[in-house]
Amino acid sequence: MVESKTAASSGTTSAANAPGSGSGELKSVESLDHNNEMARGLNNRHVQFIAIGGTIGTGLFLGSGKSIALTGPSIVFVYIGVGIIMFLLMRAIGELMYRDPSQHTFINFITRYLGNGWGKFAGWSYWIVLVLIGMSEITAVSTYFITFFDTFGMDLSHWKWLIELCFLAALVTINLIAVKAFGEAEFWFSMIKITLICAMIATAVVMVVIGYHYDAVQITGQDGVSPAGHAGIDNITNNFSIAPNGWLSFLMSFQMVFYAYEMIEFVGVTVSETQNPRKVLPKAVNEIIIRVLIFYVGALLAIMAIVPWTTFKPNKDGSFASPFIMVFQYAGLKWAAALVFFVVITAASSALNSLLYSAGRHLYQLAADSESPTFQKIGVVSKRQVPARAILVSAALILLSPIINSIPGISSAFVLFASASSAVIVFIYVLTMVAHRKYRRSADFIADGFVMPAWKVLNTVAIAFFVFVYCTLFLADDTRGSAIAGLVWLAVFGGYCLLHDRFQNRDLKEALGK
């Protein structure tokens, strides 16, 4: 394998890209790409569907029942509100990436505009978050795979570890072949997810139009029998209340919906490998809000028009039946559970595929910027122009998931750390918005770029919202520990990064003074 060193590929610390350097002109992609050794193998079709896939996870297919049970029909307003804020985040990331589409990750702009200390904190924290989520996803993939075959009477629970190994090996292979192979895989993963959502919405519309009535039925994944009912808009409007279960439940729904949108920023990692990035990126970002309305809001409204929101009750183990399975089984589709779990396997595989891609790029960037000769060996690209070593290292850590889950003591600590990682991502979003503010005030700003409108107000609103979401983590017993652990991580690791950078700069100044 022929590999090339890319220690200077990021350009995050070069004088030409430093804030206040007077480089506030729109440079051509070609001139910015002189150190970008990645292949621009993603076309418009790939990026559009990667952006769609980034907004649709397994939570919509399986977890939306819990969201609906929490606040009823008003959950739609929460999804719209959080979706708008995440759109503002994407507009900020889009503006930064538009200015310099040679960057492998939006995290680089935190380094550029907030300093190496915050950049190191954000880079390592984000990569760790990706690996931990990857561990959760590989476990989810095998669980859903076993559930899928269980619907046909086949017990594969003893082969759980082998399923995880095979899935991970397949996705790693896709990522190592070429970025175009990754793009094609995400295109078809997203197509499958979109097809099911559209089919469910179409089914619900037909049921409402014809005034469909259904009998009581045993829903797969639900304790007890689901009551008989009918399809109609009145299921949504009757006895409507913003907070039917109290304002505490309504506030808690924001964190749940927020994490449903987690990883929406993934499209901001693909820019350095996208053809015509300044043409494709704005379109992908601007269409995010439309996707939110169609795929989240549309799906939720369709579900609640068929299934009264009061029907969603937790099982004895606290889980909820999939609303998608409920709609299709009410419509008479007996193999609905198998269909939905097939798509859920696809959604989880898509998430894991994207996490491998993103984790590989972030570790590659960290290694390329490192001062350690040993660690720098990870920051290389293969002859296929992908960061192969960084992808393999990230995958190896994700593969530790089944081992960790088999050891009770370590497993319980891992659950706490993994849940804390979800809290840490809020810090990354806040730092990204602050970096965007710094960019708008720097000499780098270009007025003819992909400019975020009313940035002073909207940027502040987004930051305030992220702080609000973090505060809601303290409201529930099952998330309070995560919130506290996240603050400890910010204080300890964030403090270390800032102090290390400060003393490193002081030593450098003293050396130059001599």
Short mmCIF file of C-alpha atoms in Angstrom, two decimals:
data_model
loop_
_atom_site.label_atom_id
_atom_site.label_comp_id
_atom_site.label_asym_id
_atom_site.label_seq_id
_atom_site.Cartn_x
_atom_site.Cartn_y
_atom_site.Cartn_z
CA MET A 1 0.00 0.00 0.00
CA VAL A 2 1.32 3.40 -1.00
CA GLU A 3 0.70 6.01 1.67
CA SER A 4 1.42 9.71 1.88
CA LYS A 5 1.97 11.93 4.88
CA THR A 6 -0.46 14.83 5.31
CA ALA A 7 0.68 16.64 8.40
CA ALA A 8 -0.01 20.00 6.78
CA SER A 9 -3.22 18.98 5.04
CA SER A 10 -5.59 20.65 7.44
CA GLY A 11 -4.28 24.16 7.05
CA THR A 12 -5.82 24.99 10.39
CA THR A 13 -2.75 26.68 11.78
CA SER A 14 -1.12 28.09 8.68
CA ALA A 15 -0.54 31.81 8.49
CA ALA A 16 -2.70 32.09 5.40
CA ASN A 17 -5.70 30.81 7.31
CA ALA A 18 -5.12 32.48 10.66
CA PRO A 19 -7.87 34.84 11.82
CA GLY A 20 -7.13 38.44 11.09
CA SER A 21 -4.65 37.56 8.36
CA GLY A 22 -6.49 39.64 5.80
CA SER A 23 -7.51 36.61 3.73
CA GLY A 24 -11.16 37.63 3.52
CA GLU A 25 -11.53 36.83 -0.16
CA LEU A 26 -13.25 33.87 -1.76
CA LYS A 27 -10.40 31.65 -2.90
CA SER A 28 -10.97 28.92 -5.46
CA VAL A 29 -11.45 25.36 -4.26
CA GLU A 30 -8.44 24.33 -6.34
CA SER A 31 -6.13 26.77 -4.58
CA LEU A 32 -7.37 25.64 -1.16
CA ASP A 33 -7.07 21.99 -2.15
CA HIS A 34 -3.33 21.92 -2.76
CA ASN A 35 -2.79 19.94 0.48
CA ASN A 36 -6.05 17.98 0.36
CA GLU A 37 -5.06 14.42 -0.53
CA MET A 38 -8.58 13.04 -0.19
CA ALA A 39 -10.49 12.15 -3.35
CA ARG A 40 -13.50 14.28 -4.23
CA GLY A 41 -15.59 11.22 -5.03
CA LEU A 42 -18.96 12.30 -3.59
CA ASN A 43 -21.39 13.85 -6.07
CA ASN A 44 -24.58 15.82 -5.51
CA ARG A 45 -26.74 12.68 -5.29
CA HIS A 46 -24.51 11.19 -2.60
CA VAL A 47 -24.39 14.32 -0.46
CA GLN A 48 -28.13 14.95 -0.68
CA PHE A 49 -28.91 11.45 0.56
CA ILE A 50 -26.13 11.53 3.16
CA ALA A 51 -27.78 14.68 4.51
CA ILE A 52 -31.16 12.92 4.55
CA GLY A 53 -29.67 9.86 6.23
CA GLY A 54 -28.09 12.09 8.85
CA THR A 55 -31.53 13.28 9.95
CA ILE A 56 -33.23 9.84 10.03
CA GLY A 57 -32.05 7.36 12.64
CA THR A 58 -33.51 4.31 14.35
CA GLY A 59 -35.15 6.63 16.89
CA LEU A 60 -37.87 7.64 14.44
CA PHE A 61 -38.83 4.03 13.70
CA LEU A 62 -38.62 2.66 17.26
CA GLY A 63 -38.34 5.53 19.74
CA SER A 64 -41.00 7.94 18.51
CA GLY A 65 -43.65 6.09 20.55
CA LYS A 66 -41.97 7.23 23.78
CA SER A 67 -41.81 10.82 22.49
CA ILE A 68 -45.50 10.79 21.60
CA ALA A 69 -46.44 9.31 24.99
CA LEU A 70 -44.51 12.06 26.76
CA THR A 71 -46.35 15.11 25.38
CA GLY A 72 -48.97 13.89 22.91
CA PRO A 73 -49.58 15.80 19.65
CA SER A 74 -47.57 18.81 20.89
CA ILE A 75 -44.42 16.73 20.28
CA VAL A 76 -44.75 17.95 16.69
CA PHE A 77 -44.01 21.52 17.81
CA VAL A 78 -40.97 20.29 19.72
CA TYR A 79 -39.65 18.53 16.61
CA ILE A 80 -40.22 21.67 14.53
CA GLY A 81 -38.59 23.95 17.12
CA VAL A 82 -35.53 21.76 17.64
CA GLY A 83 -35.31 21.20 13.89
CA ILE A 84 -35.12 24.95 13.27
CA ILE A 85 -32.29 25.32 15.80
CA MET A 86 -30.37 22.44 14.23
CA PHE A 87 -30.90 24.11 10.87
CA LEU A 88 -29.25 27.25 12.28
CA LEU A 89 -26.32 25.09 13.41
CA MET A 90 -26.04 23.71 9.90
CA ARG A 91 -26.18 27.20 8.37
CA ALA A 92 -23.25 28.21 10.59
CA ILE A 93 -21.28 25.08 9.66
CA GLY A 94 -22.24 25.59 6.02
CA GLU A 95 -20.92 29.16 6.02
CA LEU A 96 -17.61 28.06 7.51
CA MET A 97 -17.18 25.08 5.17
CA TYR A 98 -18.19 27.18 2.16
CA ARG A 99 -15.35 29.57 2.92
CA ASP A 100 -12.81 26.73 3.08
CA PRO A 101 -14.16 23.46 1.63
CA SER A 102 -10.74 21.80 1.88
CA GLN A 103 -11.23 21.17 5.62
CA HIS A 104 -11.94 17.55 6.56
CA THR A 105 -14.15 18.52 9.49
CA PHE A 106 -15.98 21.56 10.84
CA ILE A 107 -14.04 21.02 14.11
CA ASN A 108 -11.03 22.62 12.40
CA PHE A 109 -12.74 25.99 12.59
CA ILE A 110 -12.93 25.72 16.38
CA THR A 111 -9.13 25.39 16.36
CA ARG A 112 -8.75 28.26 13.92
CA TYR A 113 -10.95 30.78 15.69
CA LEU A 114 -10.93 29.68 19.34
CA GLY A 115 -7.35 28.39 19.64
CA ASN A 116 -5.53 25.06 19.84
CA GLY A 117 -6.75 24.36 23.37
CA TRP A 118 -10.45 24.38 22.52
CA GLY A 119 -9.67 22.75 19.18
CA LYS A 120 -7.94 19.81 20.87
CA PHE A 121 -10.80 19.48 23.37
CA ALA A 122 -13.42 19.52 20.61
CA GLY A 123 -11.48 17.21 18.28
CA TRP A 124 -10.77 14.49 20.84
CA SER A 125 -14.17 14.80 22.51
CA TYR A 126 -16.00 14.50 19.20
CA TRP A 127 -13.95 11.48 18.12
CA ILE A 128 -14.56 9.75 21.47
CA VAL A 129 -18.30 10.51 21.14
CA LEU A 130 -18.30 8.93 17.67
CA VAL A 131 -16.55 5.79 18.90
CA LEU A 132 -18.90 5.43 21.88
CA ILE A 133 -21.97 5.92 19.71
CA GLY A 134 -20.45 3.43 17.28
CA MET A 135 -20.23 0.89 20.13
CA SER A 136 -23.91 1.48 20.88
CA GLU A 137 -24.86 1.16 17.20
CA ILE A 138 -23.00 -2.13 16.63
CA THR A 139 -24.85 -3.55 19.64
CA ALA A 140 -28.13 -2.20 18.24
CA VAL A 141 -27.46 -3.70 14.79
CA SER A 142 -27.00 -7.21 16.19
CA THR A 143 -30.04 -6.84 18.48
CA TYR A 144 -32.28 -5.73 15.60
CA PHE A 145 -30.85 -8.45 13.36
CA ILE A 146 -31.72 -11.10 15.95
CA THR A 147 -35.21 -9.60 16.39
CA PHE A 148 -35.73 -9.60 12.61
CA PHE A 149 -35.02 -13.32 12.29
CA ASP A 150 -36.95 -14.03 15.48
CA THR A 151 -40.11 -12.93 13.64
CA PHE A 152 -39.51 -15.97 11.38
CA GLY A 153 -38.96 -18.29 14.37
CA MET A 154 -35.16 -18.36 14.06
CA ASP A 155 -33.07 -17.86 17.22
CA LEU A 156 -29.68 -16.30 16.44
CA SER A 157 -28.98 -14.91 19.90
CA HIS A 158 -25.99 -17.21 20.38
CA TRP A 159 -24.35 -15.70 17.29
CA LYS A 160 -24.62 -12.09 18.42
CA TRP A 161 -20.84 -11.54 18.52
CA LEU A 162 -20.40 -13.00 15.03
CA ILE A 163 -23.17 -10.80 13.63
CA GLU A 164 -21.46 -7.72 15.07
CA LEU A 165 -18.10 -8.79 13.66
CA CYS A 166 -19.51 -9.45 10.17
CA PHE A 167 -21.47 -6.19 10.01
CA LEU A 168 -18.47 -4.15 11.15
CA ALA A 169 -16.12 -5.94 8.74
CA ALA A 170 -18.50 -5.28 5.83
CA LEU A 171 -18.86 -1.58 6.64
CA VAL A 172 -15.12 -1.13 7.21
CA THR A 173 -14.50 -2.71 3.81
CA ILE A 174 -16.92 -0.27 2.18
CA ASN A 175 -15.12 2.64 3.84
CA LEU A 176 -11.69 1.37 2.77
CA ILE A 177 -12.57 0.77 -0.90
CA ALA A 178 -13.14 4.42 -1.80
CA VAL A 179 -15.21 7.38 -0.67
CA LYS A 180 -17.49 6.81 -3.67
CA ALA A 181 -18.30 3.30 -2.35
CA PHE A 182 -19.25 4.86 0.98
CA GLY A 183 -21.44 7.41 -0.83
CA GLU A 184 -23.22 4.68 -2.80
CA ALA A 185 -23.86 2.65 0.35
CA GLU A 186 -25.35 5.67 2.13
CA PHE A 187 -27.46 6.48 -0.93
CA TRP A 188 -29.15 3.06 -0.85
CA PHE A 189 -29.40 2.97 2.95
CA SER A 190 -31.19 6.33 2.85
CA MET A 191 -33.40 5.23 -0.04
CA ILE A 192 -34.68 2.26 1.99
CA LYS A 193 -35.44 4.46 5.01
CA ILE A 194 -37.20 7.10 2.90
CA THR A 195 -39.28 4.46 1.10
CA LEU A 196 -40.65 3.06 4.38
CA ILE A 197 -41.48 6.53 5.74
CA CYS A 198 -43.26 7.53 2.53
CA ALA A 199 -45.11 4.20 2.45
CA MET A 200 -46.26 4.67 6.05
CA ILE A 201 -47.42 8.25 5.40
CA ALA A 202 -49.25 7.17 2.22
CA THR A 203 -50.90 4.28 4.10
CA ALA A 204 -52.03 6.64 6.86
CA VAL A 205 -53.44 9.16 4.38
CA VAL A 206 -55.50 6.46 2.64
CA MET A 207 -56.76 5.14 6.00
CA VAL A 208 -57.85 8.65 7.06
CA VAL A 209 -59.53 9.45 3.71
CA ILE A 210 -61.62 6.26 3.71
CA GLY A 211 -62.41 6.53 7.43
CA TYR A 212 -60.74 3.20 8.18
CA HIS A 213 -61.76 1.32 11.34
CA TYR A 214 -59.59 -1.40 12.86
CA ASP A 215 -60.20 -4.10 15.45
CA ALA A 216 -58.22 -4.74 18.60
CA VAL A 217 -54.94 -6.42 17.70
CA GLN A 218 -51.86 -7.84 19.41
CA ILE A 219 -48.99 -5.57 18.31
CA THR A 220 -45.54 -7.09 18.00
CA GLY A 221 -43.37 -5.68 20.76
CA GLN A 222 -46.27 -4.52 22.95
CA ASP A 223 -47.55 -6.04 26.19
CA GLY A 224 -51.25 -6.75 25.98
CA VAL A 225 -53.73 -6.12 23.17
CA SER A 226 -53.98 -2.73 21.48
CA PRO A 227 -57.59 -1.44 21.49
CA ALA A 228 -59.80 -1.05 18.44
CA GLY A 229 -60.12 2.39 16.87
CA HIS A 230 -60.36 4.42 13.70
CA ALA A 231 -58.21 6.61 11.48
CA GLY A 232 -58.99 10.32 11.58
CA ILE A 233 -57.66 13.80 12.23
CA ASP A 234 -59.78 13.91 15.38
CA ASN A 235 -57.26 11.53 16.98
CA ILE A 236 -54.89 14.51 16.95
CA THR A 237 -57.26 17.38 17.73
CA ASN A 238 -59.53 15.88 20.40
CA ASN A 239 -58.66 17.17 23.89
CA PHE A 240 -55.46 18.74 22.53
CA SER A 241 -53.09 20.15 25.13
CA ILE A 242 -49.54 21.50 24.93
CA ALA A 243 -48.49 19.70 28.11
CA PRO A 244 -51.03 16.93 28.81
CA ASN A 245 -48.63 15.17 31.20
CA GLY A 246 -47.37 18.34 32.86
CA TRP A 247 -44.77 20.94 31.97
CA LEU A 248 -41.91 18.85 33.35
CA SER A 249 -42.63 16.12 30.79
CA PHE A 250 -42.91 18.74 28.06
CA LEU A 251 -39.49 20.20 28.95
CA MET A 252 -37.94 16.74 29.12
CA SER A 253 -39.15 16.04 25.57
CA PHE A 254 -36.69 18.62 24.23
CA GLN A 255 -33.64 16.57 25.19
CA MET A 256 -35.20 13.44 23.71
CA VAL A 257 -35.94 15.17 20.40
CA PHE A 258 -32.56 16.92 20.42
CA TYR A 259 -30.74 13.58 20.52
CA ALA A 260 -32.94 12.30 17.71
CA TYR A 261 -31.32 15.01 15.58
CA GLU A 262 -27.81 14.17 16.81
CA MET A 263 -25.27 13.72 13.96
CA ILE A 264 -27.26 15.97 11.64
CA GLU A 265 -23.95 17.85 11.26
CA PHE A 266 -22.40 14.82 9.54
CA VAL A 267 -22.72 16.45 6.11
CA GLY A 268 -20.17 19.00 7.35
CA VAL A 269 -17.54 16.23 7.38
CA THR A 270 -18.03 15.26 3.73
CA VAL A 271 -17.22 18.64 2.15
CA SER A 272 -13.50 18.02 1.52
CA GLU A 273 -14.46 14.91 -0.51
CA THR A 274 -17.38 16.42 -2.42
CA GLN A 275 -17.38 17.43 -6.07
CA ASN A 276 -18.36 21.09 -6.62
CA PRO A 277 -18.70 21.65 -2.84
CA ARG A 278 -19.74 25.30 -3.12
CA LYS A 279 -22.65 24.30 -5.32
CA VAL A 280 -23.70 21.14 -3.49
CA LEU A 281 -23.26 22.26 0.16
CA PRO A 282 -25.77 25.17 0.22
CA LYS A 283 -28.43 23.02 -1.42
CA ALA A 284 -27.90 20.14 1.02
CA VAL A 285 -28.02 22.45 4.05
CA ASN A 286 -31.03 24.49 2.91
CA GLU A 287 -33.12 21.39 2.27
CA ILE A 288 -32.60 20.08 5.82
CA ILE A 289 -35.59 22.01 7.19
CA ILE A 290 -37.83 20.57 4.44
CA ARG A 291 -36.68 17.05 5.30
CA VAL A 292 -37.47 17.70 8.96
CA LEU A 293 -41.04 18.71 8.09
CA ILE A 294 -41.61 15.75 5.77
CA PHE A 295 -39.84 12.89 7.47
CA TYR A 296 -40.27 13.76 11.14
CA VAL A 297 -43.35 15.97 11.39
CA GLY A 298 -45.14 14.23 8.52
CA ALA A 299 -44.46 10.79 9.97
CA LEU A 300 -45.54 11.79 13.49
CA LEU A 301 -48.79 13.37 12.28
CA ALA A 302 -49.54 10.28 10.17
CA ILE A 303 -48.92 7.99 13.14
CA MET A 304 -51.09 9.99 15.54
CA ALA A 305 -53.91 10.22 12.98
CA ILE A 306 -54.09 6.40 13.08
CA VAL A 307 -53.06 5.64 16.66
CA PRO A 308 -54.49 7.91 19.40
CA TRP A 309 -51.54 9.21 21.40
CA THR A 310 -53.04 7.86 24.63
CA THR A 311 -52.63 4.35 23.21
CA PHE A 312 -48.86 4.55 23.60
CA LYS A 313 -48.11 2.91 26.92
CA PRO A 314 -44.76 1.61 28.17
CA ASN A 315 -44.22 -2.13 28.51
CA LYS A 316 -43.15 -3.66 31.81
CA ASP A 317 -39.49 -3.21 30.82
CA GLY A 318 -40.09 0.46 29.94
CA SER A 319 -39.90 -0.06 26.18
CA PHE A 320 -42.51 1.04 23.64
CA ALA A 321 -43.88 -0.69 20.55
CA SER A 322 -42.81 0.77 17.22
CA PRO A 323 -45.46 3.21 15.91
CA PHE A 324 -44.58 2.09 12.36
CA ILE A 325 -45.37 -1.53 13.23
CA MET A 326 -48.65 -0.40 14.82
CA VAL A 327 -49.81 1.51 11.73
CA PHE A 328 -48.98 -1.29 9.31
CA GLN A 329 -50.51 -3.99 11.54
CA TYR A 330 -53.69 -1.93 11.93
CA ALA A 331 -53.77 -1.77 8.13
CA GLY A 332 -53.68 -5.57 8.01
CA LEU A 333 -50.02 -6.13 7.15
CA LYS A 334 -49.18 -9.18 9.29
CA TRP A 335 -45.48 -9.16 8.44
CA ALA A 336 -45.16 -5.46 9.40
CA ALA A 337 -42.74 -6.26 12.24
CA ALA A 338 -40.31 -8.04 9.91
CA LEU A 339 -40.51 -5.18 7.38
CA VAL A 340 -39.91 -2.46 9.97
CA PHE A 341 -37.05 -4.33 11.64
CA PHE A 342 -35.41 -4.87 8.26
CA VAL A 343 -35.48 -1.10 7.73
CA VAL A 344 -34.30 -0.52 11.31
CA ILE A 345 -31.30 -2.79 10.59
CA THR A 346 -30.67 -0.63 7.55
CA ALA A 347 -30.94 2.58 9.60
CA ALA A 348 -28.57 1.27 12.27
CA SER A 349 -26.12 0.06 9.60
CA SER A 350 -26.30 3.48 7.95
CA ALA A 351 -25.55 5.19 11.26
CA LEU A 352 -22.60 2.85 11.92
CA ASN A 353 -21.32 3.34 8.37
CA SER A 354 -21.42 7.12 8.80
CA LEU A 355 -19.80 6.92 12.23
CA LEU A 356 -16.90 4.90 10.80
CA TYR A 357 -16.46 7.46 8.04
CA SER A 358 -16.61 10.42 10.40
CA ALA A 359 -14.50 8.84 13.16
CA GLY A 360 -11.85 7.94 10.60
CA ARG A 361 -11.67 11.52 9.27
CA HIS A 362 -11.50 13.02 12.76
CA LEU A 363 -8.78 10.67 13.99
CA TYR A 364 -6.88 11.31 10.76
CA GLN A 365 -7.08 15.04 11.42
CA LEU A 366 -5.98 14.64 15.04
CA ALA A 367 -3.01 12.53 13.94
CA ALA A 368 -2.08 14.92 11.12
CA ASP A 369 -2.00 17.83 13.59
CA SER A 370 -0.15 15.85 16.27
CA GLU A 371 3.45 16.50 17.29
CA SER A 372 4.01 12.81 18.09
CA PRO A 373 5.88 10.98 15.28
CA THR A 374 4.25 7.70 16.33
CA PHE A 375 0.72 9.10 16.30
CA GLN A 376 1.38 10.92 13.02
CA LYS A 377 1.66 7.53 11.32
CA ILE A 378 -2.12 7.24 11.62
CA GLY A 379 -2.55 10.55 9.75
CA VAL A 380 -1.92 9.16 6.28
CA VAL A 381 -4.11 8.34 3.30
CA SER A 382 -4.00 5.07 1.37
CA LYS A 383 -3.51 4.70 -2.36
CA ARG A 384 -7.33 4.74 -2.59
CA GLN A 385 -7.23 8.22 -1.02
CA VAL A 386 -9.00 7.29 2.22
CA PRO A 387 -7.59 7.54 5.79
CA ALA A 388 -7.35 3.75 6.07
CA ARG A 389 -5.32 3.54 9.29
CA ALA A 390 -7.57 5.99 11.13
CA ILE A 391 -10.67 4.04 10.01
CA LEU A 392 -9.15 0.73 11.15
CA VAL A 393 -8.12 2.10 14.57
CA SER A 394 -11.60 3.54 15.13
CA ALA A 395 -13.22 0.26 14.04
CA ALA A 396 -10.96 -1.74 16.37
CA LEU A 397 -12.15 0.31 19.35
CA ILE A 398 -15.80 -0.04 18.31
CA LEU A 399 -15.24 -3.80 18.15
CA LEU A 400 -14.49 -3.77 21.89
CA SER A 401 -18.23 -3.25 22.51
CA PRO A 402 -19.20 -6.94 22.85
CA ILE A 403 -16.25 -7.55 25.18
CA ILE A 404 -17.18 -4.58 27.38
CA ASN A 405 -20.84 -5.59 27.47
CA SER A 406 -19.91 -9.08 28.70
CA ILE A 407 -18.12 -7.78 31.83
CA PRO A 408 -20.75 -6.52 34.38
CA GLY A 409 -18.54 -4.08 36.31
CA ILE A 410 -17.03 -2.48 33.21
CA SER A 411 -20.38 -2.53 31.41
CA SER A 412 -22.11 -0.37 34.03
CA ALA A 413 -19.30 2.19 33.92
CA PHE A 414 -19.42 2.15 30.12
CA VAL A 415 -23.16 2.93 30.12
CA LEU A 416 -22.55 6.03 32.25
CA PHE A 417 -19.65 7.16 30.06
CA ALA A 418 -21.57 6.51 26.85
CA SER A 419 -24.58 8.50 28.09
CA ALA A 420 -22.23 11.30 29.19
CA SER A 421 -20.83 11.42 25.66
CA SER A 422 -24.25 12.46 24.40
CA ALA A 423 -24.11 15.41 26.79
CA VAL A 424 -20.61 16.33 25.61
CA ILE A 425 -21.81 16.84 22.04
CA VAL A 426 -23.76 19.88 23.27
CA PHE A 427 -20.40 21.50 24.11
CA ILE A 428 -19.20 20.82 20.56
CA TYR A 429 -22.26 22.54 19.11
CA VAL A 430 -21.80 25.58 21.38
CA LEU A 431 -18.10 25.86 20.47
CA THR A 432 -19.01 25.62 16.78
CA MET A 433 -21.46 28.51 17.09
CA VAL A 434 -18.90 30.58 19.03
CA ALA A 435 -16.30 29.84 16.32
CA HIS A 436 -18.82 31.04 13.75
CA ARG A 437 -19.24 34.32 15.67
CA LYS A 438 -15.45 34.77 15.70
CA TYR A 439 -15.32 34.09 11.98
CA ARG A 440 -17.95 36.73 11.22
CA ARG A 441 -15.89 39.30 13.12
CA SER A 442 -12.56 38.26 11.57
CA ALA A 443 -10.79 39.48 8.44
CA ASP A 444 -11.51 36.03 6.93
CA PHE A 445 -15.22 36.80 6.52
CA ILE A 446 -16.45 36.87 2.94
CA ALA A 447 -19.71 38.69 2.23
CA ASP A 448 -20.35 36.80 -1.02
CA GLY A 449 -20.24 33.35 0.59
CA PHE A 450 -23.01 31.11 1.94
CA VAL A 451 -23.90 33.71 4.55
CA MET A 452 -26.09 32.99 7.57
CA PRO A 453 -28.73 35.77 7.76
CA ALA A 454 -29.25 37.84 10.94
CA TRP A 455 -26.30 35.95 12.41
CA LYS A 456 -25.96 38.00 15.61
CA VAL A 457 -29.50 37.16 16.70
CA LEU A 458 -29.81 33.62 15.32
CA ASN A 459 -26.37 32.55 16.51
CA THR A 460 -27.20 33.76 20.03
CA VAL A 461 -30.58 32.00 19.95
CA ALA A 462 -28.92 28.72 18.96
CA ILE A 463 -26.32 28.95 21.75
CA ALA A 464 -29.03 29.79 24.31
CA PHE A 465 -31.08 26.81 23.13
CA PHE A 466 -28.15 24.39 23.47
CA VAL A 467 -27.57 25.63 27.02
CA PHE A 468 -31.30 25.13 27.70
CA VAL A 469 -31.17 21.54 26.40
CA TYR A 470 -28.21 20.79 28.67
CA CYS A 471 -30.12 22.19 31.64
CA THR A 472 -33.06 19.87 30.90
CA LEU A 473 -30.71 16.91 31.43
CA PHE A 474 -30.83 17.68 35.13
CA LEU A 475 -34.63 17.23 35.24
CA ALA A 476 -34.74 13.43 34.95
CA ASP A 477 -33.04 10.83 37.14
CA ASP A 478 -31.81 8.82 34.15
CA THR A 479 -30.04 11.80 32.52
CA ARG A 480 -28.84 13.74 35.57
CA GLY A 481 -25.76 11.55 35.92
CA SER A 482 -24.89 12.15 32.27
CA ALA A 483 -25.17 15.90 32.72
CA ILE A 484 -22.88 15.88 35.75
CA ALA A 485 -20.37 13.57 34.05
CA GLY A 486 -20.37 15.87 31.01
CA LEU A 487 -19.51 18.89 33.17
CA VAL A 488 -16.71 16.90 34.83
CA TRP A 489 -15.33 16.06 31.38
CA LEU A 490 -15.49 19.73 30.37
CA ALA A 491 -13.72 20.84 33.55
CA VAL A 492 -11.05 18.13 33.62
CA PHE A 493 -10.23 17.46 29.97
CA GLY A 494 -11.17 20.96 28.78
CA GLY A 495 -9.09 22.49 31.55
CA TYR A 496 -6.14 20.24 30.69
CA CYS A 497 -6.29 21.17 26.98
CA LEU A 498 -6.45 24.91 27.71
CA LEU A 499 -3.64 24.81 30.30
CA HIS A 500 -1.45 22.62 28.10
CA ASP A 501 -1.89 25.02 25.19
CA ARG A 502 -1.19 28.02 27.43
CA PHE A 503 2.05 26.60 28.85
CA GLN A 504 3.13 25.34 25.43
CA ASN A 505 2.73 28.85 23.99
CA ARG A 506 4.59 30.34 26.97
CA ASP A 507 7.50 27.94 26.47
CA LEU A 508 7.56 28.77 22.78
CA LYS A 509 7.67 32.52 23.49
CA GLU A 510 10.48 32.02 25.99
CA ALA A 511 12.44 29.95 23.47
CA LEU A 512 11.97 32.61 20.79
CA GLY A 513 12.99 35.30 23.30
CA LYS A 514 16.29 33.54 23.86
#
